[in-house]
PDB file of C-alpha atoms in Angstrom:
ATOM      1  CA  MET G  60     -24.604 -78.403 -76.980  1.00  0.00           C
ATOM      2  CA  ASP G  61     -21.828 -78.355 -74.920  1.00  0.00           C
ATOM      3  CA  PHE G  62     -22.360 -80.019 -71.543  1.00  0.00           C
ATOM      4  CA  LEU G  63     -21.274 -76.623 -69.657  1.00  0.00           C
ATOM      5  CA  GLU G  64     -23.844 -74.791 -71.265  1.00  0.00           C
ATOM      6  CA  ARG G  65     -25.589 -74.104 -67.917  1.00  0.00           C
ATOM      7  CA  GLN G  66     -22.388 -72.650 -65.941  1.00  0.00           C
ATOM      8  CA  LYS G  67     -21.480 -70.399 -69.153  1.00  0.00           C
ATOM      9  CA  PRO G  68     -23.199 -67.429 -67.775  1.00  0.00           C
ATOM     10  CA  MET G  69     -21.618 -67.257 -64.288  1.00  0.00           C
ATOM     11  CA  PHE G  70     -17.966 -66.407 -66.179  1.00  0.00           C
ATOM     12  CA  THR G  71     -16.749 -64.348 -68.640  1.00  0.00           C
ATOM     13  CA  LYS G  72     -15.446 -65.646 -71.960  1.00  0.00           C
ATOM     14  CA  GLN G  73     -11.846 -65.160 -70.746  1.00  0.00           C
ATOM     15  CA  GLU G  74     -12.835 -66.748 -67.298  1.00  0.00           C
ATOM     16  CA  LEU G  75     -14.268 -70.077 -69.186  1.00  0.00           C
ATOM     17  CA  ASP G  76     -10.840 -69.906 -71.285  1.00  0.00           C
ATOM     18  CA  ILE G  77      -8.930 -70.280 -68.363  1.00  0.00           C
ATOM     19  CA  ILE G  78     -10.667 -72.938 -66.443  1.00  0.00           C
ATOM     20  CA  SER G  79     -10.820 -74.816 -69.798  1.00  0.00           C
ATOM     21  CA  ASN G  80      -7.219 -74.631 -70.038  1.00  0.00           C
ATOM     22  CA  SER G  81      -6.437 -75.215 -66.389  1.00  0.00           C
ATOM     23  CA  THR G  82      -4.183 -78.081 -64.738  1.00  0.00           C
ATOM     24  CA  VAL G  83      -4.656 -78.881 -61.467  1.00  0.00           C
ATOM     25  CA  LEU G  84      -3.067 -81.176 -59.131  1.00  0.00           C
ATOM     26  CA  ILE G  85      -5.045 -83.120 -56.476  1.00  0.00           C
ATOM     27  CA  ALA G  86      -2.455 -84.632 -53.847  1.00  0.00           C
ATOM     28  CA  GLY G  87      -4.224 -87.678 -52.335  1.00  0.00           C
ATOM     29  CA  VAL G  88      -6.915 -89.559 -53.543  1.00  0.00           C
ATOM     30  CA  GLY G  89      -8.698 -90.045 -50.479  1.00  0.00           C
ATOM     31  CA  GLY G  90     -11.891 -88.967 -49.434  1.00  0.00           C
ATOM     32  CA  LEU G  91     -11.258 -85.134 -50.195  1.00  0.00           C
ATOM     33  CA  GLY G  92      -9.282 -86.118 -53.338  1.00  0.00           C
ATOM     34  CA  THR G  93     -11.840 -88.251 -55.386  1.00  0.00           C
ATOM     35  CA  HIS G  94     -14.871 -85.624 -54.056  1.00  0.00           C
ATOM     36  CA  GLN G  95     -12.288 -82.779 -56.239  1.00  0.00           C
ATOM     37  CA  ALA G  96     -11.570 -84.832 -58.920  1.00  0.00           C
ATOM     38  CA  LEU G  97     -15.323 -85.172 -59.473  1.00  0.00           C
ATOM     39  CA  GLU G  98     -16.094 -81.471 -59.461  1.00  0.00           C
ATOM     40  CA  LEU G  99     -13.103 -80.379 -61.337  1.00  0.00           C
ATOM     41  CA  GLN G 100     -13.816 -83.000 -64.238  1.00  0.00           C
ATOM     42  CA  ARG G 101     -17.603 -81.213 -64.032  1.00  0.00           C
ATOM     43  CA  VAL G 102     -16.168 -78.247 -64.165  1.00  0.00           C
ATOM     44  CA  GLY G 103     -14.230 -78.858 -67.133  1.00  0.00           C
ATOM     45  CA  VAL G 104     -10.628 -78.349 -66.564  1.00  0.00           C
ATOM     46  CA  ASN G 105      -8.028 -79.139 -69.011  1.00  0.00           C
ATOM     47  CA  LYS G 106      -5.819 -81.876 -66.740  1.00  0.00           C
ATOM     48  CA  ILE G 107      -5.919 -83.539 -63.392  1.00  0.00           C
ATOM     49  CA  TYR G 108      -3.219 -84.915 -61.943  1.00  0.00           C
ATOM     50  CA  LEU G 109      -3.742 -87.348 -59.201  1.00  0.00           C
ATOM     51  CA  ILE G 110      -1.234 -88.383 -56.616  1.00  0.00           C
ATOM     52  CA  ASP G 111      -1.176 -91.005 -54.477  1.00  0.00           C
ATOM     53  CA  SER G 112       0.768 -93.902 -53.175  1.00  0.00           C
ATOM     54  CA  ASP G 113      -2.039 -95.916 -51.085  1.00  0.00           C
ATOM     55  CA  LYS G 114      -3.983 -98.759 -52.062  1.00  0.00           C
ATOM     56  CA  ILE G 115      -7.987 -98.948 -51.210  1.00  0.00           C
ATOM     57  CA  GLU G 116      -8.923-100.372 -48.515  1.00  0.00           C
ATOM     58  CA  MET G 117     -12.561-101.346 -47.345  1.00  0.00           C
ATOM     59  CA  SER G 118     -12.574 -98.478 -44.578  1.00  0.00           C
ATOM     60  CA  ASN G 119     -12.301 -95.483 -47.540  1.00  0.00           C
ATOM     61  CA  LEU G 120     -15.163 -96.818 -48.958  1.00  0.00           C
ATOM     62  CA  ASN G 121     -17.561 -94.727 -47.109  1.00  0.00           C
ATOM     63  CA  ARG G 122     -16.455 -91.679 -48.150  1.00  0.00           C
ATOM     64  CA  GLN G 123     -14.104 -92.158 -51.422  1.00  0.00           C
ATOM     65  CA  VAL G 124     -16.578 -92.187 -53.765  1.00  0.00           C
ATOM     66  CA  LEU G 125     -14.389 -93.121 -57.076  1.00  0.00           C
ATOM     67  CA  TYR G 126     -14.030 -96.780 -55.615  1.00  0.00           C
ATOM     68  CA  GLY G 127     -15.964 -99.624 -55.009  1.00  0.00           C
ATOM     69  CA  GLN G 128     -15.895-103.049 -53.322  1.00  0.00           C
ATOM     70  CA  GLU G 129     -14.332-104.819 -56.333  1.00  0.00           C
ATOM     71  CA  ASP G 130     -11.321-101.759 -56.408  1.00  0.00           C
ATOM     72  CA  ILE G 131      -9.939-103.398 -52.841  1.00  0.00           C
ATOM     73  CA  GLY G 132      -6.520-104.019 -52.955  1.00  0.00           C
ATOM     74  CA  LYS G 133      -5.924-101.637 -56.152  1.00  0.00           C
ATOM     75  CA  PHE G 134      -3.871 -98.712 -56.070  1.00  0.00           C
ATOM     76  CA  LYS G 135      -6.080 -95.491 -55.751  1.00  0.00           C
ATOM     77  CA  ALA G 136      -4.420 -93.401 -58.664  1.00  0.00           C
ATOM     78  CA  PRO G 137      -5.057 -95.000 -61.529  1.00  0.00           C
ATOM     79  CA  THR G 138      -8.252 -96.520 -59.775  1.00  0.00           C
ATOM     80  CA  ALA G 139      -9.425 -93.106 -59.891  1.00  0.00           C
ATOM     81  CA  LYS G 140      -8.479 -92.634 -63.058  1.00  0.00           C
ATOM     82  CA  GLU G 141     -10.217 -95.240 -64.438  1.00  0.00           C
ATOM     83  CA  SER G 142     -13.622 -94.183 -62.877  1.00  0.00           C
ATOM     84  CA  LEU G 143     -13.298 -90.395 -63.888  1.00  0.00           C
ATOM     85  CA  ASP G 144     -12.314 -91.744 -67.824  1.00  0.00           C
ATOM     86  CA  LYS G 145     -15.507 -93.580 -68.012  1.00  0.00           C
ATOM     87  CA  PHE G 146     -17.350 -90.351 -68.218  1.00  0.00           C
ATOM     88  CA  ALA G 147     -15.495 -89.087 -70.757  1.00  0.00           C
ATOM     89  CA  LEU G 148     -16.021 -85.342 -70.035  1.00  0.00           C
ATOM     90  CA  GLY G 149     -13.039 -84.207 -72.356  1.00  0.00           C
ATOM     91  CA  THR G 150     -10.629 -83.768 -68.899  1.00  0.00           C
ATOM     92  CA  GLU G 151      -7.183 -85.137 -68.963  1.00  0.00           C
ATOM     93  CA  VAL G 152      -6.266 -87.319 -66.047  1.00  0.00           C
ATOM     94  CA  THR G 153      -2.997 -88.092 -65.218  1.00  0.00           C
ATOM     95  CA  ALA G 154      -2.459 -90.879 -62.458  1.00  0.00           C
ATOM     96  CA  ILE G 155       0.918 -91.043 -60.480  1.00  0.00           C
ATOM     97  CA  ILE G 156       1.736 -93.618 -57.306  1.00  0.00           C
ATOM     98  CA  GLU G 157       4.096 -91.765 -55.115  1.00  0.00           C
ATOM     99  CA  GLU G 158       4.185 -90.457 -51.821  1.00  0.00           C
ATOM    100  CA  ILE G 159       4.406 -86.715 -51.481  1.00  0.00           C
ATOM    101  CA  SER G 160       7.934 -85.878 -50.289  1.00  0.00           C
ATOM    102  CA  ALA G 161      10.679 -83.537 -50.742  1.00  0.00           C
ATOM    103  CA  GLU G 162      11.680 -85.491 -53.877  1.00  0.00           C
ATOM    104  CA  THR G 163       8.384 -85.019 -55.450  1.00  0.00           C
ATOM    105  CA  GLU G 164       8.255 -83.621 -58.654  1.00  0.00           C
ATOM    106  CA  ILE G 165       5.540 -81.220 -59.883  1.00  0.00           C
ATOM    107  CA  PRO G 166       4.582 -81.472 -63.691  1.00  0.00           C
ATOM    108  CA  GLU G 167       5.525 -77.987 -65.194  1.00  0.00           C
ATOM    109  CA  ASP G 168       2.501 -77.448 -66.691  1.00  0.00           C
ATOM    110  CA  VAL G 169       0.367 -77.677 -63.055  1.00  0.00           C
ATOM    111  CA  ASP G 170      -1.673 -74.172 -62.063  1.00  0.00           C
ATOM    112  CA  LEU G 171      -2.988 -74.857 -58.852  1.00  0.00           C
ATOM    113  CA  VAL G 172      -2.273 -77.770 -55.795  1.00  0.00           C
ATOM    114  CA  LEU G 173      -5.472 -79.017 -54.177  1.00  0.00           C
ATOM    115  CA  ASP G 174      -4.702 -80.505 -50.756  1.00  0.00           C
ATOM    116  CA  ALA G 175      -6.729 -83.820 -50.328  1.00  0.00           C
ATOM    117  CA  LEU G 176      -4.227 -85.372 -47.618  1.00  0.00           C
ATOM    118  CA  ASP G 177      -5.100 -86.954 -44.644  1.00  0.00           C
ATOM    119  CA  ASN G 178      -2.255 -85.398 -42.048  1.00  0.00           C
ATOM    120  CA  PHE G 179      -0.391 -82.371 -41.001  1.00  0.00           C
ATOM    121  CA  ALA G 180       3.241 -83.792 -41.806  1.00  0.00           C
ATOM    122  CA  SER G 181       2.870 -84.795 -45.517  1.00  0.00           C
ATOM    123  CA  ARG G 182       0.621 -81.547 -45.671  1.00  0.00           C
ATOM    124  CA  TYR G 183       3.885 -79.302 -44.404  1.00  0.00           C
ATOM    125  CA  GLN G 184       6.013 -81.437 -47.130  1.00  0.00           C
ATOM    126  CA  LEU G 185       3.039 -80.459 -50.002  1.00  0.00           C
ATOM    127  CA  GLU G 186       3.353 -76.829 -48.479  1.00  0.00           C
ATOM    128  CA  SER G 187       7.137 -76.856 -48.692  1.00  0.00           C
ATOM    129  CA  LEU G 188       6.873 -77.633 -52.560  1.00  0.00           C
ATOM    130  CA  ALA G 189       4.116 -75.840 -53.652  1.00  0.00           C
ATOM    131  CA  ALA G 190       6.225 -72.877 -52.356  1.00  0.00           C
ATOM    132  CA  GLU G 191       9.072 -74.190 -54.401  1.00  0.00           C
ATOM    133  CA  TYR G 192       7.035 -73.795 -57.526  1.00  0.00           C
ATOM    134  CA  ASN G 193       5.261 -70.977 -56.433  1.00  0.00           C
ATOM    135  CA  LEU G 194       2.175 -72.256 -56.712  1.00  0.00           C
ATOM    136  CA  PRO G 195      -1.230 -71.754 -54.880  1.00  0.00           C
ATOM    137  CA  LEU G 196      -2.288 -74.385 -52.518  1.00  0.00           C
ATOM    138  CA  ILE G 197      -5.758 -75.206 -51.172  1.00  0.00           C
ATOM    139  CA  HIS G 198      -5.726 -76.364 -47.932  1.00  0.00           C
ATOM    140  CA  GLY G 199      -8.439 -78.575 -46.513  1.00  0.00           C
ATOM    141  CA  GLY G 200      -8.699 -80.574 -43.672  1.00  0.00           C
ATOM    142  CA  ILE G 201     -11.819 -82.685 -41.819  1.00  0.00           C
ATOM    143  CA  ASP G 202     -12.302 -84.156 -38.640  1.00  0.00           C
ATOM    144  CA  SER G 203     -16.235 -85.747 -38.089  1.00  0.00           C
ATOM    145  CA  TRP G 204     -18.919 -82.826 -38.718  1.00  0.00           C
ATOM    146  CA  TYR G 205     -15.899 -80.160 -39.067  1.00  0.00           C
ATOM    147  CA  GLY G 206     -14.027 -78.698 -41.745  1.00  0.00           C
ATOM    148  CA  GLN G 207     -11.582 -76.052 -42.713  1.00  0.00           C
ATOM    149  CA  VAL G 208     -10.280 -74.507 -45.695  1.00  0.00           C
ATOM    150  CA  THR G 209      -7.472 -71.748 -46.658  1.00  0.00           C
ATOM    151  CA  THR G 210      -5.142 -70.753 -49.116  1.00  0.00           C
ATOM    152  CA  ILE G 211      -1.827 -70.472 -49.142  1.00  0.00           C
ATOM    153  CA  VAL G 212       0.279 -68.252 -51.479  1.00  0.00           C
ATOM    154  CA  PRO G 213       3.804 -68.123 -51.088  1.00  0.00           C
ATOM    155  CA  ASP G 214       4.787 -64.644 -49.992  1.00  0.00           C
ATOM    156  CA  GLU G 215       1.184 -63.612 -49.524  1.00  0.00           C
ATOM    157  CA  THR G 216      -0.125 -65.438 -47.036  1.00  0.00           C
ATOM    158  CA  PRO G 217       1.159 -67.099 -43.967  1.00  0.00           C
ATOM    159  CA  SER G 218       2.022 -70.773 -43.992  1.00  0.00           C
ATOM    160  CA  LEU G 219      -0.078 -73.572 -43.040  1.00  0.00           C
ATOM    161  CA  GLN G 220       2.624 -74.345 -40.523  1.00  0.00           C
ATOM    162  CA  GLU G 221       2.192 -70.776 -39.112  1.00  0.00           C
ATOM    163  CA  ILE G 222      -1.401 -71.142 -39.170  1.00  0.00           C
ATOM    164  CA  VAL G 223      -2.065 -74.616 -37.651  1.00  0.00           C
ATOM    165  CA  GLY G 224       0.789 -74.438 -34.988  1.00  0.00           C
ATOM    166  CA  GLY G 225       3.295 -77.114 -36.077  1.00  0.00           C
ATOM    167  CA  LYS G 226       3.071 -79.238 -33.304  1.00  0.00           C
ATOM    168  CA  LYS G 227       3.787 -83.667 -33.381  1.00  0.00           C
ATOM    169  CA  GLU G 228      -0.145 -84.822 -34.242  1.00  0.00           C
ATOM    170  CA  ASP G 229      -0.897 -88.046 -32.433  1.00  0.00           C
ATOM    171  CA  ASN G 230      -1.968 -90.642 -34.547  1.00  0.00           C
ATOM    172  CA  GLU G 231      -5.472 -91.632 -33.634  1.00  0.00           C
ATOM    173  CA  VAL G 232      -8.214 -92.569 -36.008  1.00  0.00           C
ATOM    174  CA  ILE G 233     -10.147 -89.702 -37.882  1.00  0.00           C
ATOM    175  CA  PRO G 234     -13.865 -90.137 -37.827  1.00  0.00           C
ATOM    176  CA  ALA G 235     -14.731 -88.995 -41.493  1.00  0.00           C
ATOM    177  CA  PHE G 236     -18.195 -89.326 -43.526  1.00  0.00           C
ATOM    178  CA  SER G 237     -18.779 -88.319 -46.584  1.00  0.00           C
ATOM    179  CA  PRO G 238     -21.305 -85.472 -46.488  1.00  0.00           C
ATOM    180  CA  VAL G 239     -18.965 -83.552 -44.935  1.00  0.00           C
ATOM    181  CA  VAL G 240     -15.965 -84.366 -46.689  1.00  0.00           C
ATOM    182  CA  SER G 241     -18.014 -83.388 -49.777  1.00  0.00           C
ATOM    183  CA  VAL G 242     -18.663 -79.911 -48.481  1.00  0.00           C
ATOM    184  CA  ILE G 243     -15.144 -79.322 -47.943  1.00  0.00           C
ATOM    185  CA  ALA G 244     -13.841 -80.810 -51.134  1.00  0.00           C
ATOM    186  CA  SER G 245     -16.044 -78.613 -52.960  1.00  0.00           C
ATOM    187  CA  LEU G 246     -15.551 -75.798 -50.767  1.00  0.00           C
ATOM    188  CA  GLN G 247     -11.722 -76.178 -51.751  1.00  0.00           C
ATOM    189  CA  VAL G 248     -12.571 -76.960 -55.639  1.00  0.00           C
ATOM    190  CA  ILE G 249     -14.836 -73.117 -55.886  1.00  0.00           C
ATOM    191  CA  GLU G 250     -11.745 -71.521 -53.561  1.00  0.00           C
ATOM    192  CA  GLY G 251      -9.281 -72.807 -56.243  1.00  0.00           C
ATOM    193  CA  LEU G 252     -11.116 -71.800 -59.047  1.00  0.00           C
ATOM    194  CA  LYS G 253     -11.431 -68.496 -57.823  1.00  0.00           C
ATOM    195  CA  ILE G 254      -7.967 -68.106 -57.442  1.00  0.00           C
ATOM    196  CA  ILE G 255      -6.932 -69.227 -60.607  1.00  0.00           C
ATOM    197  CA  LEU G 256      -9.449 -66.667 -62.218  1.00  0.00           C
ATOM    198  CA  GLY G 257      -7.978 -63.727 -59.848  1.00  0.00           C
ATOM    199  CA  ARG G 258     -11.054 -63.658 -58.205  1.00  0.00           C
ATOM    200  CA  GLU G 259     -12.011 -61.238 -54.679  1.00  0.00           C
ATOM    201  CA  ASN G 260     -13.505 -63.010 -52.384  1.00  0.00           C
ATOM    202  CA  ASN G 261     -11.277 -65.368 -51.991  1.00  0.00           C
ATOM    203  CA  LEU G 262      -9.899 -67.160 -48.679  1.00  0.00           C
ATOM    204  CA  LYS G 263      -5.964 -65.971 -48.602  1.00  0.00           C
ATOM    205  CA  ASN G 264      -5.180 -64.683 -45.511  1.00  0.00           C
ATOM    206  CA  LYS G 265      -8.655 -65.919 -44.250  1.00  0.00           C
ATOM    207  CA  LEU G 266      -9.295 -69.468 -42.694  1.00  0.00           C
ATOM    208  CA  LEU G 267     -12.776 -70.856 -42.865  1.00  0.00           C
ATOM    209  CA  LEU G 268     -13.578 -72.826 -39.747  1.00  0.00           C
ATOM    210  CA  ILE G 269     -16.835 -75.067 -40.658  1.00  0.00           C
ATOM    211  CA  ASP G 270     -19.084 -76.689 -38.233  1.00  0.00           C
ATOM    212  CA  LEU G 271     -21.786 -79.048 -39.772  1.00  0.00           C
ATOM    213  CA  ASN G 272     -22.968 -79.921 -36.757  1.00  0.00           C
ATOM    214  CA  ASP G 273     -24.552 -76.838 -35.976  1.00  0.00           C
ATOM    215  CA  TYR G 274     -24.062 -75.301 -39.035  1.00  0.00           C
ATOM    216  CA  SER G 275     -21.841 -72.332 -37.411  1.00  0.00           C
ATOM    217  CA  ILE G 276     -19.073 -70.796 -40.411  1.00  0.00           C
ATOM    218  CA  ASN G 277     -16.172 -68.668 -38.353  1.00  0.00           C
ATOM    219  CA  GLU G 278     -14.227 -66.601 -40.873  1.00  0.00           C
ATOM    220  CA  ILE G 279     -10.474 -65.869 -38.878  1.00  0.00           C
ATOM    221  CA  GLU G 280      -8.377 -62.505 -40.326  1.00  0.00           C
ATOM    222  CA  LEU G 281      -4.937 -64.259 -40.390  1.00  0.00           C
TER     223      LEU G 281
ATOM    224  CA  MET R 142      -9.985 -60.206 -15.220  1.00  0.00           C
ATOM    225  CA  LYS R 143     -12.775 -61.644 -17.387  1.00  0.00           C
ATOM    226  CA  VAL R 144     -12.728 -63.006 -20.700  1.00  0.00           C
ATOM    227  CA  THR R 145     -15.382 -64.635 -23.192  1.00  0.00           C
ATOM    228  CA  VAL R 146     -14.418 -68.007 -24.354  1.00  0.00           C
ATOM    229  CA  LYS R 147     -15.911 -69.711 -26.944  1.00  0.00           C
ATOM    230  CA  LEU R 148     -14.976 -73.513 -27.325  1.00  0.00           C
ATOM    231  CA  PHE R 149     -15.573 -75.295 -31.170  1.00  0.00           C
ATOM    232  CA  ALA R 150     -15.425 -78.686 -33.029  1.00  0.00           C
ATOM    233  CA  THR R 151     -14.128 -81.633 -30.410  1.00  0.00           C
ATOM    234  CA  LEU R 152     -13.146 -78.781 -27.514  1.00  0.00           C
ATOM    235  CA  LYS R 153     -17.148 -78.137 -27.296  1.00  0.00           C
ATOM    236  CA  GLU R 154     -17.399 -80.667 -25.004  1.00  0.00           C
ATOM    237  CA  LEU R 155     -15.608 -78.986 -22.364  1.00  0.00           C
ATOM    238  CA  MET R 156     -18.125 -76.481 -22.310  1.00  0.00           C
ATOM    239  CA  PRO R 157     -21.037 -76.254 -19.596  1.00  0.00           C
ATOM    240  CA  GLU R 158     -23.884 -78.004 -21.410  1.00  0.00           C
ATOM    241  CA  GLY R 159     -26.015 -75.898 -22.914  1.00  0.00           C
ATOM    242  CA  GLN R 160     -23.976 -72.866 -23.145  1.00  0.00           C
ATOM    243  CA  ASN R 161     -22.511 -71.559 -26.579  1.00  0.00           C
ATOM    244  CA  GLN R 162     -19.935 -69.227 -24.328  1.00  0.00           C
ATOM    245  CA  MET R 163     -18.820 -68.685 -21.458  1.00  0.00           C
ATOM    246  CA  THR R 164     -17.117 -66.235 -19.070  1.00  0.00           C
ATOM    247  CA  VAL R 165     -13.688 -67.100 -17.497  1.00  0.00           C
ATOM    248  CA  GLU R 166     -11.972 -65.474 -14.760  1.00  0.00           C
ATOM    249  CA  VAL R 167      -8.160 -65.279 -15.683  1.00  0.00           C
ATOM    250  CA  GLU R 168      -5.100 -63.811 -14.082  1.00  0.00           C
ATOM    251  CA  ASP R 169      -4.285 -60.270 -15.666  1.00  0.00           C
ATOM    252  CA  GLU R 170      -1.810 -60.756 -18.073  1.00  0.00           C
ATOM    253  CA  ALA R 171      -2.996 -64.620 -18.877  1.00  0.00           C
ATOM    254  CA  THR R 172      -1.830 -65.889 -22.369  1.00  0.00           C
ATOM    255  CA  VAL R 173      -3.827 -68.211 -24.162  1.00  0.00           C
ATOM    256  CA  ASP R 174      -1.791 -70.581 -23.011  1.00  0.00           C
ATOM    257  CA  ASP R 175      -2.726 -70.048 -19.440  1.00  0.00           C
ATOM    258  CA  LEU R 176      -6.074 -69.972 -20.441  1.00  0.00           C
ATOM    259  CA  ALA R 177      -6.252 -73.285 -22.124  1.00  0.00           C
ATOM    260  CA  LEU R 178      -4.340 -75.058 -19.332  1.00  0.00           C
ATOM    261  CA  GLN R 179      -7.676 -73.746 -17.200  1.00  0.00           C
ATOM    262  CA  LEU R 180     -10.052 -75.559 -19.329  1.00  0.00           C
ATOM    263  CA  ASP R 181      -8.417 -78.528 -19.390  1.00  0.00           C
ATOM    264  CA  ILE R 182      -7.043 -78.224 -23.236  1.00  0.00           C
ATOM    265  CA  PRO R 183      -4.345 -80.588 -23.561  1.00  0.00           C
ATOM    266  CA  GLU R 184      -0.848 -78.765 -23.617  1.00  0.00           C
ATOM    267  CA  GLU R 185       0.727 -81.069 -26.484  1.00  0.00           C
ATOM    268  CA  LYS R 186      -2.520 -79.905 -28.972  1.00  0.00           C
ATOM    269  CA  ASP R 187      -2.385 -77.035 -31.774  1.00  0.00           C
ATOM    270  CA  LEU R 188      -4.713 -74.507 -31.566  1.00  0.00           C
ATOM    271  CA  ILE R 189      -6.182 -72.030 -33.800  1.00  0.00           C
ATOM    272  CA  VAL R 190      -6.948 -68.989 -31.750  1.00  0.00           C
ATOM    273  CA  LYS R 191      -9.366 -66.034 -32.795  1.00  0.00           C
ATOM    274  CA  VAL R 192      -9.547 -63.090 -30.660  1.00  0.00           C
ATOM    275  CA  ASN R 193     -11.468 -60.535 -31.079  1.00  0.00           C
ATOM    276  CA  GLY R 194     -11.728 -61.715 -34.668  1.00  0.00           C
ATOM    277  CA  ARG R 195      -7.901 -61.590 -35.244  1.00  0.00           C
ATOM    278  CA  HIS R 196      -5.573 -64.597 -35.336  1.00  0.00           C
ATOM    279  CA  GLY R 197      -4.224 -65.084 -32.273  1.00  0.00           C
ATOM    280  CA  SER R 198      -2.041 -68.202 -30.594  1.00  0.00           C
ATOM    281  CA  ARG R 199      -1.438 -69.511 -27.413  1.00  0.00           C
ATOM    282  CA  ASN R 200       1.108 -67.130 -26.741  1.00  0.00           C
ATOM    283  CA  THR R 201      -1.189 -63.974 -27.565  1.00  0.00           C
ATOM    284  CA  VAL R 202      -1.554 -61.887 -24.079  1.00  0.00           C
ATOM    285  CA  LEU R 203      -5.529 -61.264 -23.110  1.00  0.00           C
ATOM    286  CA  GLU R 204      -6.845 -58.248 -21.796  1.00  0.00           C
ATOM    287  CA  ALA R 205     -10.102 -57.907 -20.134  1.00  0.00           C
ATOM    288  CA  GLY R 206     -13.150 -58.366 -22.033  1.00  0.00           C
ATOM    289  CA  ASP R 207     -11.184 -60.037 -24.923  1.00  0.00           C
ATOM    290  CA  ARG R 208     -13.185 -62.504 -26.787  1.00  0.00           C
ATOM    291  CA  VAL R 209     -11.764 -65.597 -27.544  1.00  0.00           C
ATOM    292  CA  GLY R 210     -12.061 -68.632 -29.958  1.00  0.00           C
ATOM    293  CA  ILE R 211     -10.597 -71.691 -29.753  1.00  0.00           C
ATOM    294  CA  PHE R 212     -10.315 -74.364 -32.398  1.00  0.00           C
ATOM    295  CA  PRO R 213      -8.870 -77.604 -32.988  1.00  0.00           C
ATOM    296  CA  PRO R 214      -7.240 -77.812 -36.443  1.00  0.00           C
ATOM    297  CA  VAL R 215      -8.579 -80.872 -37.950  1.00  0.00           C
ATOM    298  CA  GLY R 216      -6.751 -83.019 -40.259  1.00  0.00           C
ATOM    299  CA  GLY R 217      -8.456 -85.463 -41.949  1.00  0.00           C
ATOM    300  CA  GLY R 218      -9.019 -86.277 -45.329  1.00  0.00           C
TER     301      GLY R 218
END
């Protein structure tokens, strides 16, 4: 029996082939990134690249679900790879210890980029890289009970900077809570799969704003 | 003129208690920026703006009866 048996009825044979041959780059292996990586592995993608230059800190452990106490001080990307590899589900995981910058090279087999960063300055950098490589970027962000998700595709959608406004952020510590992070990360994975499958009902030119405190969901046409 | 305003997420605390929307009197040809100022939303903050269901900005000029939603973009991860 194949571990993907229960999801097979949801997709066509061709779609299952696309998923099992897809390669996803996760930029940032913090709260959003660790949840996304777990989901993508369960979905059975071919390969995941994890990029992050940070080391694990105690305050990360409330939401960064691939790390434990004994991992404090280790680099996030290779530690996340180690946790994922233990499940042995067939997805190849490559860890890259690097900060996203204009010099970052996106490997040529990448089909999709997931934003799992924690500040807008780095996100604008990531979106220009994704545009340079002509790759779809699934943006997600969180703050306490709230989250937002949209898809950025060069020449098809407005840029993140246009959507958000592009002002300089203050450097406040953002409250973050694993169940909220998990919802937003899952939505990004669902959206990313729809984009690589070419399905409609996606978030191109739509911004989804989610409030898990009062359970309101707002969609804005962009 | 009057517009209907809803504030979301971390901006919700600027709404009168117990209300989920409010009617605000603004000058004719006021922009979202003018409205934000009137509501004490800090000028330096990025805002995601929805006017009658469509994406707007701080520069969108308002008309009487407009429904305005203001969201703070959230950037944590």
